[in-house]
Tab-separated table of C-alpha atoms in Angstrom:
chain	number	residue	atom	x	y	z
A	18	UNK	CA	8.835	-14.690	5.229
A	19	UNK	CA	11.565	-12.766	6.087
A	20	UNK	CA	9.119	-10.095	7.325
A	21	UNK	CA	11.640	-7.567	7.094
A	22	UNK	CA	11.882	-6.850	3.278
A	23	UNK	CA	7.753	-5.622	3.503
A	24	UNK	CA	8.716	-3.897	6.471
A	25	UNK	CA	11.668	-1.460	5.460
A	26	UNK	CA	9.512	-1.162	2.504
A	27	UNK	CA	6.245	-0.265	3.992
A	28	UNK	CA	8.098	2.374	6.760
A	29	UNK	CA	8.910	4.840	2.884
A	30	UNK	CA	5.970	4.145	1.404
A	31	UNK	CA	3.809	5.146	4.980
A	32	UNK	CA	6.151	8.091	5.278
A	33	UNK	CA	5.560	9.375	1.429
A	34	UNK	CA	1.982	8.541	1.978
A	35	UNK	CA	1.661	10.463	4.945
A	36	UNK	CA	3.055	13.080	3.554
A	37	UNK	CA	0.838	13.789	0.453
A	38	UNK	CA	-1.949	13.851	3.011
A	39	UNK	CA	-0.480	15.958	6.181
A	40	UNK	CA	0.028	19.220	4.476
A	41	UNK	CA	-3.922	19.901	3.869
A	42	UNK	CA	-4.735	20.116	7.542
A	43	UNK	CA	-1.652	23.141	7.501
A	44	UNK	CA	-2.554	24.647	4.376
A	45	UNK	CA	-4.010	27.737	5.995
A	46	UNK	CA	-0.147	28.562	8.621
A	47	UNK	CA	1.295	27.733	5.111
A	48	UNK	CA	0.075	30.123	2.736
A	49	UNK	CA	0.123	32.741	6.038
A	50	UNK	CA	3.203	32.520	6.651
A	51	UNK	CA	4.625	32.762	2.050
A	52	UNK	CA	2.209	35.262	2.608
A	53	UNK	CA	-0.268	33.445	-0.385
A	54	UNK	CA	-3.584	32.079	0.033
A	55	UNK	CA	-4.845	28.985	0.762
A	56	UNK	CA	-6.201	28.105	-1.918
A	57	UNK	CA	-3.436	29.756	-4.293
A	58	UNK	CA	-1.386	27.253	-2.483
A	59	UNK	CA	-2.974	23.810	-3.454
A	60	UNK	CA	-1.155	24.484	-6.268
A	61	UNK	CA	1.570	22.427	-4.135
A	62	UNK	CA	-0.814	19.689	-3.805
A	63	UNK	CA	-0.837	19.896	-7.286
A	64	UNK	CA	2.686	19.724	-7.988
A	65	UNK	CA	3.657	17.342	-6.093
A	66	UNK	CA	0.795	14.855	-7.943
A	67	UNK	CA	2.545	16.012	-11.610
A	68	UNK	CA	5.575	14.850	-10.748
A	69	UNK	CA	4.235	11.160	-9.685
A	70	UNK	CA	2.417	11.348	-12.880
A	71	UNK	CA	5.563	12.130	-14.953
A	72	UNK	CA	7.821	10.297	-12.862
A	73	UNK	CA	5.732	6.922	-11.798
A	74	UNK	CA	6.524	5.020	-16.186
A	75	UNK	CA	10.347	5.709	-16.177
A	76	UNK	CA	10.670	4.295	-12.673
A	77	UNK	CA	10.270	0.592	-13.566
A	78	UNK	CA	12.837	0.843	-16.567
A	79	UNK	CA	15.388	2.428	-14.266
A	80	UNK	CA	14.678	0.064	-11.178
A	81	UNK	CA	15.622	-2.456	-14.438
A	82	UNK	CA	18.549	-0.858	-15.789
A	83	UNK	CA	20.940	0.019	-12.081
A	84	UNK	CA	18.812	-2.013	-9.876
A	85	UNK	CA	15.558	-1.666	-7.680
A	86	UNK	CA	17.738	-1.522	-4.811
A	87	UNK	CA	19.925	1.408	-5.412
A	88	UNK	CA	16.719	2.976	-7.389
A	89	UNK	CA	14.873	2.708	-4.220
A	90	UNK	CA	17.643	3.913	-1.837
A	91	UNK	CA	17.737	7.235	-4.253
A	92	UNK	CA	14.363	8.104	-4.178
A	93	UNK	CA	14.713	7.542	-0.909
A	94	UNK	CA	17.023	10.711	-0.282
A	95	UNK	CA	15.209	13.005	-3.573
A	96	UNK	CA	12.020	12.711	-0.962
A	97	UNK	CA	14.002	14.260	1.917
A	98	UNK	CA	15.578	16.895	-0.561
A	99	UNK	CA	12.511	18.038	-1.613
A	100	UNK	CA	11.102	17.681	2.054
A	101	UNK	CA	13.969	19.651	3.682
A	102	UNK	CA	13.274	22.333	0.713
A	103	UNK	CA	9.497	22.807	1.900
A	104	UNK	CA	10.941	23.182	5.306
A	105	UNK	CA	12.977	26.528	4.417
A	106	UNK	CA	10.723	27.845	1.255
A	107	UNK	CA	10.333	31.342	1.575
A	108	UNK	CA	7.971	32.091	-1.619
A	109	UNK	CA	5.211	30.473	-3.116
A	110	UNK	CA	7.640	28.582	-5.777
A	111	UNK	CA	10.043	27.701	-3.993
A	112	UNK	CA	7.500	26.085	-1.818
A	113	UNK	CA	6.139	24.691	-5.822
A	114	UNK	CA	9.515	23.577	-6.720
A	115	UNK	CA	10.404	21.766	-3.667
A	116	UNK	CA	6.795	19.073	-3.689
A	117	UNK	CA	7.611	18.792	-7.530
A	118	UNK	CA	11.110	17.427	-6.063
A	119	UNK	CA	9.744	15.561	-2.785
A	120	UNK	CA	6.855	14.166	-5.726
A	121	UNK	CA	9.918	12.842	-8.252
A	122	UNK	CA	11.493	10.841	-5.424
A	123	UNK	CA	7.731	9.244	-3.753
A	124	UNK	CA	7.093	8.532	-7.539
A	125	UNK	CA	10.151	6.145	-7.127
A	126	UNK	CA	9.317	5.287	-4.277
A	127	UNK	CA	6.599	2.879	-4.858
A	128	UNK	CA	7.097	1.677	-7.897
A	129	UNK	CA	11.114	0.338	-7.210
A	130	UNK	CA	9.506	-0.757	-3.283
A	131	UNK	CA	6.426	-3.075	-4.765
A	132	UNK	CA	9.579	-4.638	-7.550
A	133	UNK	CA	11.871	-5.620	-4.683
A	134	UNK	CA	9.400	-7.110	-3.827
A	135	UNK	CA	8.135	-9.574	-5.980
A	136	UNK	CA	11.800	-10.160	-6.648
A	137	UNK	CA	12.408	-11.469	-3.701
A	138	UNK	CA	8.635	-12.885	-2.079
A	139	UNK	CA	7.750	-16.488	-3.125
A	140	UNK	CA	4.129	-16.839	-4.093
A	141	UNK	CA	3.225	-18.834	-1.442
A	142	UNK	CA	3.856	-15.915	1.238
A	143	UNK	CA	3.078	-13.016	-1.445
A	144	UNK	CA	-0.198	-12.377	-0.191
A	145	UNK	CA	0.788	-11.886	3.293
A	146	UNK	CA	3.658	-9.668	2.533
A	147	UNK	CA	1.359	-7.662	0.718
A	148	UNK	CA	-0.637	-6.856	3.124
A	149	UNK	CA	2.217	-5.135	5.026
A	150	UNK	CA	3.207	-3.604	2.212
A	151	UNK	CA	-0.487	-2.114	1.517
A	152	UNK	CA	-1.412	-0.412	4.892
A	153	UNK	CA	0.824	2.418	4.519
A	154	UNK	CA	-1.281	2.883	1.506
A	155	UNK	CA	-4.676	2.933	3.580
A	156	UNK	CA	-2.970	4.335	7.188
A	157	UNK	CA	-1.433	7.578	5.432
A	158	UNK	CA	-4.318	9.420	4.087
A	159	UNK	CA	-6.091	8.499	7.356
A	160	UNK	CA	-2.923	9.465	9.735
A	161	UNK	CA	-2.120	13.060	8.310
A	162	UNK	CA	-4.871	15.079	9.270
A	163	UNK	CA	-4.617	14.899	12.565
A	164	UNK	CA	-0.511	14.145	12.712
A	165	UNK	CA	-0.611	17.658	10.641
A	166	UNK	CA	-3.223	19.176	12.809
A	167	UNK	CA	-1.247	18.850	16.156
A	168	UNK	CA	2.395	19.782	14.807
A	169	UNK	CA	0.276	22.833	13.187
A	170	UNK	CA	-1.070	23.554	16.592
A	171	UNK	CA	1.440	22.623	19.072
A	172	UNK	CA	4.677	22.980	16.797
A	173	UNK	CA	5.490	25.009	13.698
A	174	UNK	CA	4.669	23.083	10.082
A	175	UNK	CA	7.876	23.145	8.874
A	176	UNK	CA	8.224	19.886	11.712
A	177	UNK	CA	6.211	18.444	8.818
A	178	UNK	CA	8.347	17.765	6.799
A	179	UNK	CA	11.753	17.941	8.894
A	180	UNK	CA	10.407	14.413	10.480
A	181	UNK	CA	10.769	12.754	7.044
A	182	UNK	CA	14.375	13.571	7.744
A	183	UNK	CA	15.336	11.118	10.521
A	184	UNK	CA	12.910	8.831	8.897
A	185	UNK	CA	14.698	8.874	5.772
A	186	UNK	CA	17.652	8.734	6.515
A	187	UNK	CA	16.833	5.614	8.791
A	188	UNK	CA	14.805	3.958	5.626
A	189	UNK	CA	18.383	4.352	3.385
A	190	UNK	CA	20.309	2.721	6.337
A	191	UNK	CA	18.126	-0.195	6.981
A	192	UNK	CA	17.404	-0.868	3.040
A	193	UNK	CA	21.492	-0.686	2.883
A	194	UNK	CA	22.063	-3.517	5.673
A	195	UNK	CA	18.591	-5.661	4.737
A	196	UNK	CA	16.816	-5.257	1.774
A	197	UNK	CA	18.436	-8.097	-0.794
A	198	UNK	CA	20.622	-6.720	-4.095
A	199	UNK	CA	18.250	-7.063	-6.257
A	200	UNK	CA	20.305	-6.639	-9.457
A	201	UNK	CA	20.441	-5.084	-12.969
A	202	UNK	CA	18.665	-6.699	-15.528
A	203	UNK	CA	19.013	-6.486	-19.829
A	204	UNK	CA	16.858	-3.509	-21.043
A	205	UNK	CA	16.486	-1.961	-23.989
A	206	UNK	CA	17.049	2.185	-24.190
A	207	UNK	CA	14.631	4.080	-23.002
A	208	UNK	CA	11.511	4.726	-24.886
A	209	UNK	CA	11.958	8.583	-25.383
A	210	UNK	CA	8.694	9.414	-27.015
A	211	UNK	CA	6.958	7.281	-25.170
A	212	UNK	CA	8.276	8.613	-22.370
A	213	UNK	CA	7.219	11.918	-23.457
A	214	UNK	CA	3.652	11.270	-24.121
A	215	UNK	CA	3.040	9.553	-20.967
A	216	UNK	CA	4.461	12.464	-19.296
A	217	UNK	CA	2.156	14.587	-20.609
A	218	UNK	CA	-0.640	12.340	-20.735
A	219	UNK	CA	-0.551	11.364	-17.407
A	220	UNK	CA	0.763	15.049	-15.918
A	221	UNK	CA	-2.186	16.771	-18.148
A	222	UNK	CA	-4.641	14.890	-16.867
A	223	UNK	CA	-3.787	14.995	-12.904
A	224	UNK	CA	-3.460	18.471	-13.168
A	225	UNK	CA	-6.160	18.967	-15.096
A	226	UNK	CA	-8.502	16.810	-12.748
A	227	UNK	CA	-6.995	18.421	-9.610
A	228	UNK	CA	-7.551	22.259	-11.125
A	229	UNK	CA	-11.107	21.516	-11.306
A	230	UNK	CA	-11.370	19.892	-8.378
A	231	UNK	CA	-9.457	22.561	-6.417
A	232	UNK	CA	-9.898	25.551	-8.162
A	233	UNK	CA	-7.432	27.374	-7.967
A	234	UNK	CA	-7.200	28.160	-11.051
A	235	UNK	CA	-9.748	29.214	-14.292
A	236	UNK	CA	-11.787	25.465	-14.596
A	237	UNK	CA	-10.861	26.325	-18.244
A	238	UNK	CA	-7.137	25.812	-17.604
A	239	UNK	CA	-8.273	21.973	-16.152
A	240	UNK	CA	-10.270	20.956	-18.759
A	241	UNK	CA	-7.754	21.949	-21.549
A	242	UNK	CA	-4.919	20.522	-19.315
A	243	UNK	CA	-7.810	17.207	-19.218
A	244	UNK	CA	-8.113	17.227	-23.129
A	245	UNK	CA	-3.998	17.329	-24.100
A	246	UNK	CA	-3.349	14.490	-21.112
A	247	UNK	CA	-6.057	12.540	-22.973
A	248	UNK	CA	-4.858	13.083	-26.521
A	249	UNK	CA	-1.185	12.765	-25.640
A	250	UNK	CA	-2.750	9.361	-24.419
A	251	UNK	CA	-4.100	8.448	-27.721
A	252	UNK	CA	-0.740	9.189	-29.518
A	253	UNK	CA	1.025	7.276	-26.927
A	254	UNK	CA	-1.518	4.245	-27.634
A	255	UNK	CA	-0.508	4.061	-30.801
A	256	UNK	CA	2.996	4.665	-30.114
A	257	UNK	CA	3.044	1.334	-27.924
A	258	UNK	CA	1.492	-0.884	-30.755
A	259	UNK	CA	4.245	0.260	-33.513
A	260	UNK	CA	7.474	0.648	-30.577
A	261	UNK	CA	9.732	-2.805	-29.947
A	262	UNK	CA	10.320	-2.008	-26.178
A	263	UNK	CA	7.182	0.822	-25.167
A	264	UNK	CA	8.242	1.959	-21.489
A	265	UNK	CA	4.235	0.755	-19.943
A	266	UNK	CA	3.892	-2.430	-22.559
A	267	UNK	CA	-0.077	-2.519	-23.120
A	268	UNK	CA	0.586	-6.501	-23.645
A	269	UNK	CA	0.263	-6.557	-19.998
A	270	UNK	CA	-3.397	-6.479	-20.380
A	271	UNK	CA	-3.719	-9.345	-22.530
A	272	UNK	CA	-3.227	-11.637	-19.106
A	273	UNK	CA	-6.941	-11.734	-17.945
A	274	UNK	CA	-5.813	-11.841	-14.127
A	275	UNK	CA	-3.680	-8.231	-14.413
A	276	UNK	CA	-6.724	-6.262	-16.706
A	277	UNK	CA	-9.523	-7.505	-14.265
A	278	UNK	CA	-7.450	-6.900	-12.017
A	279	UNK	CA	-5.938	-3.296	-13.435
A	280	UNK	CA	-9.872	-2.327	-14.199
A	281	UNK	CA	-12.035	-3.287	-10.460
A	282	UNK	CA	-9.086	-2.066	-8.518
A	283	UNK	CA	-8.739	1.682	-10.595
A	284	UNK	CA	-12.580	1.719	-10.012
A	285	UNK	CA	-12.479	0.913	-6.892
A	286	UNK	CA	-9.793	3.323	-5.680
A	287	UNK	CA	-11.232	6.100	-7.213
A	288	UNK	CA	-14.267	5.348	-4.483
A	289	UNK	CA	-11.487	4.790	-2.047
A	290	UNK	CA	-10.442	8.051	-3.371
A	291	UNK	CA	-13.063	10.746	-2.785
A	292	UNK	CA	-13.314	9.143	1.134
A	293	UNK	CA	-10.338	10.835	2.602
A	294	UNK	CA	-11.333	13.925	0.971
A	295	UNK	CA	-15.146	13.528	1.587
A	296	UNK	CA	-15.121	12.830	5.019
A	297	UNK	CA	-12.834	15.475	7.474
A	298	UNK	CA	-14.953	17.659	5.243
A	299	UNK	CA	-18.076	16.276	6.328
A	300	UNK	CA	-17.221	16.611	10.162
A	301	UNK	CA	-16.085	19.296	10.173
A	302	UNK	CA	-18.239	21.671	8.030
A	303	UNK	CA	-21.731	19.828	8.571
A	304	UNK	CA	-20.354	18.232	12.001
A	305	UNK	CA	-18.995	21.438	13.661
A	306	UNK	CA	-15.198	19.661	14.508
A	307	UNK	CA	-11.834	21.194	14.262
A	308	UNK	CA	-9.897	19.265	11.848
A	309	UNK	CA	-7.926	18.031	14.786
A	310	UNK	CA	-11.275	15.820	15.930
A	311	UNK	CA	-12.101	15.063	12.536
A	312	UNK	CA	-8.779	13.577	12.502
A	313	UNK	CA	-8.871	11.970	15.330
A	314	UNK	CA	-12.437	10.188	14.261
A	315	UNK	CA	-11.293	9.313	10.813
A	316	UNK	CA	-7.858	7.088	12.469
A	317	UNK	CA	-9.828	4.330	13.354
A	318	UNK	CA	-10.357	3.417	9.728
A	319	UNK	CA	-6.244	2.714	9.766
A	320	UNK	CA	-6.831	0.089	12.802
A	321	UNK	CA	-9.363	-1.533	10.641
A	322	UNK	CA	-6.407	-1.832	8.025
A	323	UNK	CA	-3.856	-3.387	9.781
A	324	UNK	CA	-5.851	-6.114	11.149
A	325	UNK	CA	-6.390	-7.685	7.949
A	326	UNK	CA	-2.534	-8.730	7.858
A	327	UNK	CA	-3.025	-11.316	10.057
A	328	UNK	CA	-5.687	-12.566	8.643
A	329	UNK	CA	-5.353	-11.844	4.856
A	330	UNK	CA	-3.760	-15.165	4.126
A	331	UNK	CA	-4.850	-17.972	4.908
A	332	UNK	CA	-8.495	-15.821	4.206
A	333	UNK	CA	-7.312	-16.041	0.886
A	334	UNK	CA	-6.572	-19.187	1.131
A	335	UNK	CA	-9.555	-20.543	2.249
A	336	UNK	CA	-11.698	-18.843	-0.293
A	337	UNK	CA	-9.537	-17.737	-3.345
A	338	UNK	CA	-9.071	-14.416	-4.992
A	339	UNK	CA	-12.588	-13.889	-7.005
A	340	UNK	CA	-15.125	-14.334	-3.652
A	341	UNK	CA	-13.035	-12.290	-0.966
A	342	UNK	CA	-12.516	-9.579	-4.077
A	343	UNK	CA	-16.296	-9.887	-4.611
A	344	UNK	CA	-17.271	-9.951	-0.711
A	345	UNK	CA	-14.741	-7.227	0.190
A	346	UNK	CA	-16.334	-4.816	-2.552
A	347	UNK	CA	-19.855	-5.529	-1.714
A	348	UNK	CA	-19.307	-5.365	1.953
A	349	UNK	CA	-16.514	-1.786	1.359
A	350	UNK	CA	-19.849	-0.181	-0.802
A	351	UNK	CA	-22.513	-0.836	2.253
A	352	UNK	CA	-20.034	0.516	4.683
A	353	UNK	CA	-19.272	3.511	2.412
A	354	UNK	CA	-23.281	3.445	1.842
A	355	UNK	CA	-23.645	4.081	6.130
A	356	UNK	CA	-21.513	7.523	5.074
A	357	UNK	CA	-24.406	9.106	3.969
A	358	UNK	CA	-27.059	8.838	6.667
A	359	UNK	CA	-24.290	10.630	9.209
A	360	UNK	CA	-25.773	13.442	11.791
A	361	UNK	CA	-24.562	14.668	14.481
A	362	UNK	CA	-26.623	13.523	15.530
A	363	UNK	CA	-25.287	10.660	15.475
A	364	UNK	CA	-22.694	9.020	18.117
A	365	UNK	CA	-19.264	8.857	17.391
A	366	UNK	CA	-18.925	5.862	18.387
A	367	UNK	CA	-21.744	4.384	15.875
A	368	UNK	CA	-19.127	6.620	12.972
A	369	UNK	CA	-16.246	4.891	14.362
A	370	UNK	CA	-17.379	1.222	14.179
A	371	UNK	CA	-18.630	1.463	10.796
A	372	UNK	CA	-14.909	3.532	9.639
A	373	UNK	CA	-13.434	0.606	11.245
A	374	UNK	CA	-15.319	-1.799	9.613
A	375	UNK	CA	-14.582	0.059	6.671
A	376	UNK	CA	-10.723	0.472	6.795
A	377	UNK	CA	-10.951	-3.594	7.148
A	378	UNK	CA	-12.595	-3.917	3.923
A	379	UNK	CA	-11.255	-2.144	1.890
A	380	UNK	CA	-7.579	-3.829	2.842
A	381	UNK	CA	-8.559	-6.561	2.438
A	382	UNK	CA	-9.518	-5.677	-1.048
A	383	UNK	CA	-6.449	-3.559	-2.142
A	384	UNK	CA	-4.101	-6.707	-0.691
A	385	UNK	CA	-5.940	-8.545	-2.443
A	386	UNK	CA	-6.829	-6.673	-5.829
A	387	UNK	CA	-2.707	-5.780	-5.933
A	388	UNK	CA	-1.551	-9.691	-5.123
A	389	UNK	CA	-3.917	-10.459	-7.863
A	390	UNK	CA	-2.543	-8.415	-10.310
A	391	UNK	CA	1.317	-9.824	-10.670
A	392	UNK	CA	-0.104	-13.286	-9.235
A	393	UNK	CA	0.793	-14.296	-13.176
A	394	UNK	CA	3.168	-12.026	-14.164
A	395	UNK	CA	6.461	-13.239	-15.318
A	396	UNK	CA	9.739	-11.898	-14.180
A	397	UNK	CA	10.239	-10.210	-17.387
A	398	UNK	CA	7.245	-7.998	-17.251
A	399	UNK	CA	7.468	-7.868	-13.599
A	400	UNK	CA	8.776	-3.577	-13.572
A	401	UNK	CA	6.349	-2.847	-16.276
A	402	UNK	CA	3.726	-4.200	-13.718
A	403	UNK	CA	4.591	-2.359	-10.874
A	404	UNK	CA	4.847	0.944	-13.395
A	405	UNK	CA	2.120	0.717	-15.308
A	406	UNK	CA	-0.227	-0.187	-11.105
A	407	UNK	CA	1.344	2.761	-10.173
A	408	UNK	CA	0.361	5.035	-13.274
A	409	UNK	CA	-3.552	3.732	-13.104
A	410	UNK	CA	-3.590	4.241	-8.781
A	411	UNK	CA	-2.176	7.284	-8.845
A	412	UNK	CA	-4.544	8.307	-11.963
A	413	UNK	CA	-7.459	6.671	-10.041
A	414	UNK	CA	-6.747	8.361	-6.885
A	415	UNK	CA	-7.204	12.030	-8.320
A	416	UNK	CA	-10.046	10.997	-10.260
A	417	UNK	CA	-11.983	10.112	-6.890
A	418	UNK	CA	-11.069	13.590	-5.734
A	419	UNK	CA	-12.074	15.308	-9.135
A	420	UNK	CA	-15.592	12.872	-8.810
A	421	UNK	CA	-15.929	13.733	-5.109
A	422	UNK	CA	-15.393	17.468	-5.687
A	423	UNK	CA	-17.786	17.594	-8.560
A	424	UNK	CA	-20.932	16.237	-6.996
A	425	UNK	CA	-20.402	18.503	-4.630
A	426	UNK	CA	-19.814	21.216	-6.639
A	427	UNK	CA	-23.222	19.773	-8.490
A	428	UNK	CA	-25.641	19.655	-5.851
A	429	UNK	CA	-24.856	22.812	-4.956
A	430	UNK	CA	-25.247	24.778	-7.995
A	431	UNK	CA	-28.874	22.663	-8.600
A	432	UNK	CA	-29.841	23.401	-5.232
A	433	UNK	CA	-28.779	26.879	-5.660
A	434	UNK	CA	-27.276	26.934	-1.777
A	435	UNK	CA	-24.388	26.702	0.309
A	436	UNK	CA	-22.390	23.236	0.731
A	437	UNK	CA	-24.903	21.123	3.175
A	438	UNK	CA	-24.701	18.244	4.790
A	439	UNK	CA	-27.521	16.733	2.263
A	440	UNK	CA	-24.757	17.348	-0.783
A	441	UNK	CA	-22.018	15.042	1.491
A	442	UNK	CA	-24.811	12.645	1.980
A	443	UNK	CA	-25.431	12.517	-1.735
A	444	UNK	CA	-22.091	11.575	-2.383
A	445	UNK	CA	-21.134	9.125	-0.575
A	446	UNK	CA	-24.564	7.375	-1.591
A	447	UNK	CA	-23.051	8.062	-5.382
A	448	UNK	CA	-19.326	7.252	-4.021
A	449	UNK	CA	-21.102	3.677	-2.571
A	450	UNK	CA	-22.512	2.768	-6.283
A	451	UNK	CA	-19.511	3.444	-8.076
A	452	UNK	CA	-17.746	0.769	-5.406
A	453	UNK	CA	-19.911	-1.587	-6.568
A	454	UNK	CA	-19.546	-0.989	-9.730
A	455	UNK	CA	-15.890	-2.697	-9.202
A	456	UNK	CA	-18.000	-6.572	-8.657
A	457	UNK	CA	-18.254	-6.387	-12.380
A	458	UNK	CA	-15.140	-7.305	-13.956
A	459	UNK	CA	-14.576	-9.038	-10.966
A	460	UNK	CA	-17.656	-11.967	-12.035
A	461	UNK	CA	-15.541	-12.933	-14.976
A	462	UNK	CA	-12.952	-13.581	-13.053
A	463	UNK	CA	-11.880	-17.765	-13.162
A	464	UNK	CA	-12.357	-18.998	-9.717
A	465	UNK	CA	-9.213	-20.370	-9.079
A	466	UNK	CA	-7.529	-17.287	-10.672
A	467	UNK	CA	-3.360	-16.767	-8.708
A	468	UNK	CA	-4.395	-19.552	-6.860
A	469	UNK	CA	-0.239	-20.625	-6.985
A	470	UNK	CA	-0.697	-17.023	-4.744
A	471	UNK	CA	-3.017	-17.276	-3.115
A	472	UNK	CA	-3.340	-20.594	-2.209
A	473	UNK	CA	-6.214	-22.335	-3.146
A	474	UNK	CA	-7.631	-24.704	-4.859
A	475	UNK	CA	-5.649	-27.611	-6.190
A	476	UNK	CA	-3.359	-25.781	-8.490
A	477	UNK	CA	-2.162	-24.124	-5.419
A	478	UNK	CA	-0.874	-27.092	-4.306
A	479	UNK	CA	0.649	-28.349	-7.437
A	480	UNK	CA	2.580	-25.079	-7.245
A	481	UNK	CA	6.052	-24.824	-6.350
A	482	UNK	CA	7.448	-22.495	-4.039
A	483	UNK	CA	10.006	-20.300	-5.723
A	484	UNK	CA	10.093	-16.497	-6.340
A	485	UNK	CA	7.434	-15.093	-8.623
A	486	UNK	CA	8.531	-15.498	-11.775
């Protein structure tokens, strides 16, 4: 496998993933400079997520129409321009607008990067390539808090965004030289009505859930936006059944491997999305750690995630997708449940050991579930599959934060007291149970599903060593 391709894509995706979490640590400092409260500034987080939700669905069509490599490079530059504008923003409105522009670039980078990987990677090497590409999604949220805390404490919050400039230009240069050209393919005219429905649906749901879990605005606004989002989603479902070339093709779900991957992956990702929200808060509010200290503790999970790239291909070839994914989901749930027993008296090394194993398990699960989703997708559906997967991932991550926040708020309201360590313990227990639910769809997965990609079973021996079709 030409490892330079997934590594270039991984660097760009890491920049996007880390930036989405690094800002959280710097919110008080940014808010002070802009003359607003930290809670109000959380609208900047929401605007980024809304941009992702709106533009991810159209990214696949753009990559098909104009070429995936070209769109990928443009996406990086849009992200860099948004980063510069964030650093020079002098008002809340300007900062929110800059974050929205960043989100537009980020929306293109993730699905288009996966599309480049799918169309340039052999079947037998997809698991290894996907393992490299999965690392940024796991490492980014973990490294964001300590990096953000360090830069804000010892330099200035502006450098959180300015550091993206050299990284972005390096990514464009490497992509220009090393990424293979993925030529445009013939596409139908863009589904404008479908784009309108999906934009309202995804942005309404993501914005609504974000506002409800991070109440910078009255909760009624969040509920209203969520209801509108779900209504638009229903309208899109009706539209997609009648339109010959819908923006997001629901026919993908007829493929059993893709359907199970989407369902199980979304459920597990809700739980995974809750953990980066819960763990730093518990360590800071419950254990009395500083943001930088808590970030150094949670960073250990990144090491667990990185180690999977060495083992993933051999493990999936030996046991197959079904067995490995079920085991990874169960052990991931167990390590999440262990967080419910942590107290300030728990040795830090014990906490870090559990987080190390948790990162290992979640990385295995996401490497496998992402590879499985594309294992039986032909080339004509590749861009549709990457767009659909990215939309589901973004919504499920937003749901993760909303679920975690709802548990904390519900627990404090029920007991009639301020937020305490017991509330975090309850949240981790519920999230662990949700992780186990992800196992249910996997039980119905065929034993040798995706064997041409995993290399497991007799069918793998008969598959040709050709790029994914």
